[in-house]
CSV table of C-alpha atoms in Angstrom, one decimal:
chain,number,residue,atom,x,y,z
A,1,MET,CA,-29.2,13.5,81.0
A,2,THR,CA,-30.2,10.1,80.7
A,3,THR,CA,-32.1,8.3,78.7
A,4,GLU,CA,-35.2,7.5,79.5
A,5,ARG,CA,-35.3,11.6,80.8
A,6,ILE,CA,-35.2,12.2,77.2
A,7,GLN,CA,-37.1,9.9,76.2
A,8,ILE,CA,-39.6,11.1,78.0
A,9,LEU,CA,-39.5,14.4,76.9
A,10,GLU,CA,-39.3,13.5,73.2
A,11,MET,CA,-42.9,11.7,73.7
A,12,LEU,CA,-44.1,15.0,75.1
A,13,SER,CA,-42.5,17.2,72.7
A,14,ALA,CA,-44.5,14.5,70.1
A,15,GLY,CA,-47.9,15.5,72.2
A,16,LYS,CA,-48.4,11.4,72.7
A,17,ILE,CA,-47.7,12.1,76.5
A,18,SER,CA,-49.7,15.5,78.5
A,19,VAL,CA,-47.2,18.1,80.5
A,20,ALA,CA,-49.1,16.6,83.7
A,21,GLU,CA,-47.9,13.4,82.8
A,22,ALA,CA,-43.8,14.1,81.3
A,23,GLU,CA,-43.8,16.0,84.8
A,24,ARG,CA,-45.2,12.6,86.9
A,25,LEU,CA,-42.8,10.1,85.1
A,26,LEU,CA,-39.8,12.8,85.3
A,27,GLN,CA,-39.6,12.8,88.6
A,28,LEU,CA,-40.0,8.4,88.4
A,29,THR,CA,-36.9,8.9,86.9
A,30,THR,CA,-35.4,11.1,89.8
A,31,GLU,CA,-36.9,8.9,92.4
A,32,VAL,CA,-35.4,5.9,91.4
A,33,SER,CA,-32.3,7.2,89.8
A,34,GLY,CA,-31.3,8.4,94.4
A,35,ARG,CA,-33.0,4.6,95.4
A,36,ALA,CA,-29.5,3.7,93.1
A,37,ALA,CA,-27.7,7.2,93.8
A,38,ASP,CA,-28.2,5.3,97.6
A,39,GLY,CA,-27.7,1.6,96.5
A,40,SER,CA,-31.1,1.3,98.9
A,41,SER,CA,-34.3,0.3,98.1
A,42,LEU,CA,-36.5,3.3,99.8
A,43,PRO,CA,-38.1,5.9,98.1
A,44,ALA,CA,-35.9,9.3,98.1
A,45,VAL,CA,-37.3,11.6,100.6
A,46,PRO,CA,-38.5,15.1,98.7
A,47,GLN,CA,-37.6,17.9,99.5
A,48,ARG,CA,-41.1,19.8,99.3
A,49,VAL,CA,-44.4,18.9,98.2
A,50,ALA,CA,-46.3,21.8,96.9
A,51,ASP,CA,-49.2,19.5,97.4
A,52,PRO,CA,-49.1,16.9,99.4
A,53,ARG,CA,-52.2,14.3,100.7
A,54,PHE,CA,-50.4,11.7,102.4
A,55,ILE,CA,-47.9,10.6,105.1
A,56,ARG,CA,-45.6,8.1,104.9
A,57,ILE,CA,-43.6,6.2,107.6
A,58,ILE,CA,-41.1,3.5,106.6
A,59,VAL,CA,-38.5,1.6,108.5
A,60,GLU,CA,-36.5,-1.0,106.5
A,61,PRO,CA,-33.5,-2.7,107.9
A,62,VAL,CA,-29.8,-1.6,106.8
A,63,LYS,CA,-28.5,-4.2,104.2
A,64,GLY,CA,-25.7,-4.9,105.5
A,65,THR,CA,-25.4,-4.7,109.1
A,66,ASP,CA,-25.4,-7.6,111.8
A,67,HIS,CA,-28.6,-6.9,112.9
A,68,THR,CA,-29.2,-9.7,116.6
A,69,ASN,CA,-32.8,-8.5,116.9
A,70,PRO,CA,-36.2,-9.2,115.0
A,71,LEU,CA,-36.1,-7.2,111.3
A,72,HIS,CA,-38.7,-5.0,110.5
A,73,HIS,CA,-39.8,-3.9,107.6
A,74,VAL,CA,-42.7,-0.4,108.4
A,75,ASN,CA,-44.5,0.8,105.6
A,76,ILE,CA,-47.4,4.0,107.1
A,77,ARG,CA,-48.5,5.8,104.4
A,78,VAL,CA,-51.5,8.2,105.6
A,79,PRO,CA,-54.3,10.5,103.6
A,80,LEU,CA,-53.5,14.0,105.3
A,81,LYS,CA,-57.4,14.4,104.7
A,82,ILE,CA,-57.2,11.7,107.5
A,83,VAL,CA,-56.6,15.2,109.4
A,84,ARG,CA,-59.0,17.5,108.1
A,85,ALA,CA,-61.5,14.9,109.1
A,86,GLY,CA,-61.0,14.7,111.8
A,87,VAL,CA,-60.3,17.6,113.7
A,88,ASN,CA,-64.6,18.6,111.5
A,89,LEU,CA,-65.5,15.1,114.0
A,90,ALA,CA,-63.3,16.6,116.9
A,91,SER,CA,-65.3,20.2,117.3
A,92,LEU,CA,-68.5,18.1,116.8
A,93,ILE,CA,-67.4,16.0,120.3
A,94,PRO,CA,-69.3,17.6,123.6
A,95,GLY,CA,-67.7,19.0,126.4
A,96,GLU,CA,-67.5,16.6,128.9
A,97,ALA,CA,-66.0,14.2,126.0
A,98,GLY,CA,-64.2,16.4,125.1
A,99,GLN,CA,-62.7,16.5,128.6
A,100,VAL,CA,-61.8,12.9,127.9
A,101,VAL,CA,-60.3,12.2,124.7
A,102,GLN,CA,-57.8,15.7,126.1
A,103,GLY,CA,-56.8,13.5,129.4
A,104,SER,CA,-56.8,10.5,127.0
A,105,LEU,CA,-54.2,13.0,125.1
A,106,LEU,CA,-52.5,14.2,127.7
A,107,LYS,CA,-51.7,10.6,129.3
A,108,THR,CA,-49.7,10.1,126.4
A,109,GLY,CA,-47.9,12.7,126.0
A,110,TYR,CA,-49.8,15.3,123.4
A,111,ALA,CA,-50.2,18.5,124.9
A,112,SER,CA,-52.4,19.9,122.9
A,113,ASP,CA,-55.7,21.2,123.6
A,114,ILE,CA,-57.2,19.3,119.9
A,115,SER,CA,-60.2,21.2,120.7
A,116,LYS,CA,-58.3,24.7,119.9
A,117,LEU,CA,-57.2,23.3,117.0
A,118,ASP,CA,-59.3,26.0,113.5
A,119,GLY,CA,-59.2,25.5,110.1
A,120,SER,CA,-56.4,28.2,110.1
A,121,ALA,CA,-54.4,25.7,112.8
A,122,LEU,CA,-55.3,23.2,110.6
A,123,ASP,CA,-54.2,25.1,107.0
A,124,GLU,CA,-51.4,26.1,109.2
A,125,LEU,CA,-50.2,22.7,110.4
A,126,ILE,CA,-50.9,21.4,106.6
A,127,GLU,CA,-47.9,24.3,104.9
A,128,ALA,CA,-45.3,22.9,107.5
A,129,LEU,CA,-46.0,19.5,107.3
A,130,GLN,CA,-44.6,20.5,102.5
A,131,GLU,CA,-41.4,20.7,104.5
A,132,LEU,CA,-41.5,17.8,106.6
A,133,SER,CA,-37.9,15.2,105.8
A,134,ILE,CA,-36.8,13.0,108.5
A,135,ASP,CA,-34.4,11.1,107.4
A,136,ALA,CA,-32.4,8.7,109.7
A,137,THR,CA,-31.1,5.2,111.6
A,138,VAL,CA,-31.6,3.8,114.7
A,139,ASP,CA,-31.3,0.9,115.7
A,140,ASN,CA,-30.0,-0.4,112.4
A,141,HIS,CA,-33.5,0.7,110.8
A,142,THR,CA,-33.8,3.1,108.2
A,143,VAL,CA,-36.4,6.0,108.8
A,144,LYS,CA,-38.0,7.6,106.3
A,145,VAL,CA,-41.1,10.2,107.6
A,146,PHE,CA,-41.8,12.4,104.5
A,147,VAL,CA,-45.1,14.1,102.7
A,148,GLU,CA,-46.1,13.2,99.1
B,1,MET,CA,-64.4,1.8,98.6
B,2,VAL,CA,-62.2,-1.6,99.7
B,3,MET,CA,-61.1,-2.7,102.2
B,4,TRP,CA,-57.6,-5.7,102.3
B,5,ILE,CA,-57.0,-6.8,105.8
B,6,ARG,CA,-54.3,-9.3,105.0
B,7,PHE,CA,-51.9,-11.2,108.0
B,8,ARG,CA,-49.4,-13.8,107.6
B,9,TRP,CA,-51.1,-16.6,106.2
B,10,PHE,CA,-54.7,-15.4,105.4
B,11,ALA,CA,-56.3,-11.8,103.7
B,12,VAL,CA,-59.0,-10.9,104.2
B,13,TRP,CA,-61.2,-9.1,101.1
B,14,ILE,CA,-63.9,-6.4,102.6
B,15,PRO,CA,-66.3,-4.1,100.2
B,16,LEU,CA,-67.2,-1.4,102.5
B,17,PHE,CA,-69.0,-0.3,99.1
B,18,LEU,CA,-71.8,-2.2,100.1
B,19,LEU,CA,-72.6,-1.8,102.8
B,20,TRP,CA,-73.0,1.7,103.4
B,21,PRO,CA,-76.7,1.5,102.1
B,22,ILE,CA,-77.2,-1.0,104.8
B,23,VAL,CA,-75.4,1.6,107.4
B,24,LEU,CA,-77.9,4.6,105.9
B,25,ILE,CA,-81.1,2.0,105.9
B,26,ILE,CA,-79.9,1.3,109.7
B,27,TRP,CA,-79.6,5.6,110.9
B,28,LEU,CA,-82.9,6.0,108.2
B,29,LEU,CA,-84.6,3.9,111.3
B,30,LEU,CA,-82.6,4.7,114.4
B,31,LEU,CA,-83.5,8.3,113.6
B,32,PRO,CA,-87.1,9.0,114.5
B,33,PHE,CA,-86.1,7.5,117.7
B,34,VAL,CA,-82.8,9.8,118.1
B,35,MET,CA,-85.1,13.0,117.2
B,36,LEU,CA,-88.3,11.3,119.7
B,37,SER,CA,-86.2,10.9,122.9
B,38,MET,CA,-84.5,13.6,122.6
B,39,LEU,CA,-88.0,15.2,122.1
B,40,VAL,CA,-88.9,14.0,125.1
B,41,THR,CA,-86.0,14.7,127.2
B,42,GLY,CA,-85.8,18.4,125.9
B,43,ARG,CA,-82.8,18.1,124.1
B,44,ILE,CA,-83.2,18.4,120.5
B,45,ALA,CA,-81.3,21.4,119.8
B,46,ARG,CA,-78.6,18.1,119.9
B,47,PHE,CA,-80.1,16.5,117.6
B,48,TRP,CA,-78.7,18.9,115.2
B,49,ARG,CA,-75.2,18.3,117.2
B,50,VAL,CA,-76.4,14.6,115.8
B,51,ILE,CA,-76.9,14.4,112.7
B,52,ARG,CA,-73.4,16.5,112.4
B,53,LEU,CA,-71.8,13.8,114.1
B,54,THR,CA,-72.8,11.3,111.9
B,55,LEU,CA,-71.8,13.2,108.1
B,56,ALA,CA,-67.9,14.0,110.2
B,57,ALA,CA,-68.2,10.5,110.8
B,58,TYR,CA,-69.0,9.5,107.8
B,59,GLU,CA,-66.7,11.9,106.8
B,60,MET,CA,-64.4,10.6,108.7
B,61,VAL,CA,-64.2,7.1,106.8
B,62,CYS,CA,-64.3,7.9,103.3
B,63,ALA,CA,-60.7,9.8,104.8
B,64,THR,CA,-59.8,7.1,105.4
B,65,ARG,CA,-59.3,5.9,101.4
B,66,GLY,CA,-54.9,5.2,100.0
B,67,LEU,CA,-54.5,4.5,103.5
B,68,ARG,CA,-52.1,1.8,103.9
B,69,ILE,CA,-50.2,-0.1,106.7
B,70,ASP,CA,-47.8,-2.4,106.4
B,71,VAL,CA,-45.7,-4.3,109.1
B,72,ARG,CA,-44.0,-7.1,108.7
B,73,ASN,CA,-40.8,-8.7,110.9
B,74,ASP,CA,-39.2,-12.3,111.3
B,75,ARG,CA,-42.9,-13.8,112.5
B,76,THR,CA,-45.4,-11.3,112.0
B,77,THR,CA,-47.0,-10.5,108.5
B,78,PHE,CA,-49.9,-7.5,109.1
B,79,GLN,CA,-51.4,-5.4,106.0
B,80,ILE,CA,-53.9,-3.3,106.1
B,81,SER,CA,-55.5,-0.7,103.2
B,82,LEU,CA,-57.9,0.8,102.1
B,83,ILE,CA,-58.4,1.9,98.5
């Protein structure tokens, strides 16, 4: 057990911090040690998040490789509330306008019918997102997609 | 809610919370005209849909809180965050 973790547990037992704060601090120390272990500055990809609030997309160039193309740094955090609000908004789009939206989505390769996405399907989608974890290397860049 | 937009050479800070009262006043001013026009054209049933659509659009804007997009490369820097 690391010194930081012992300190957190001592603070918890002394009543200086709450259980929720201790959990958060312990999670942070795990993330930091994970980063130190793989030698990258990227956050560790969590395995499963019970109550996901954000989708994170991080792209960083791989260290120590010869880059001939431009280096890209991307850090995107999208609140999951947008998905729920978007479905509510989409359900109110009138028929003709909905067909135009559906046509545009088809052109971009999204073949699903958004008008059929109701509350229960959305809950299933968000539940499935709890295990979303993509960690790949593409064109000398590390790509991480996960929920937090 | 506050929006930050940063480019390579400058940054813009937009206090969205100051815009809400203005948007509300404009919306309330327009509402009677929208209702009247729908009454005249016989589409009053759609009036409630307009109300719900407006509320859903507001919910969508509120849901963007916490959004952060940060894109950088050798030539470009772009960052937008809603806090």
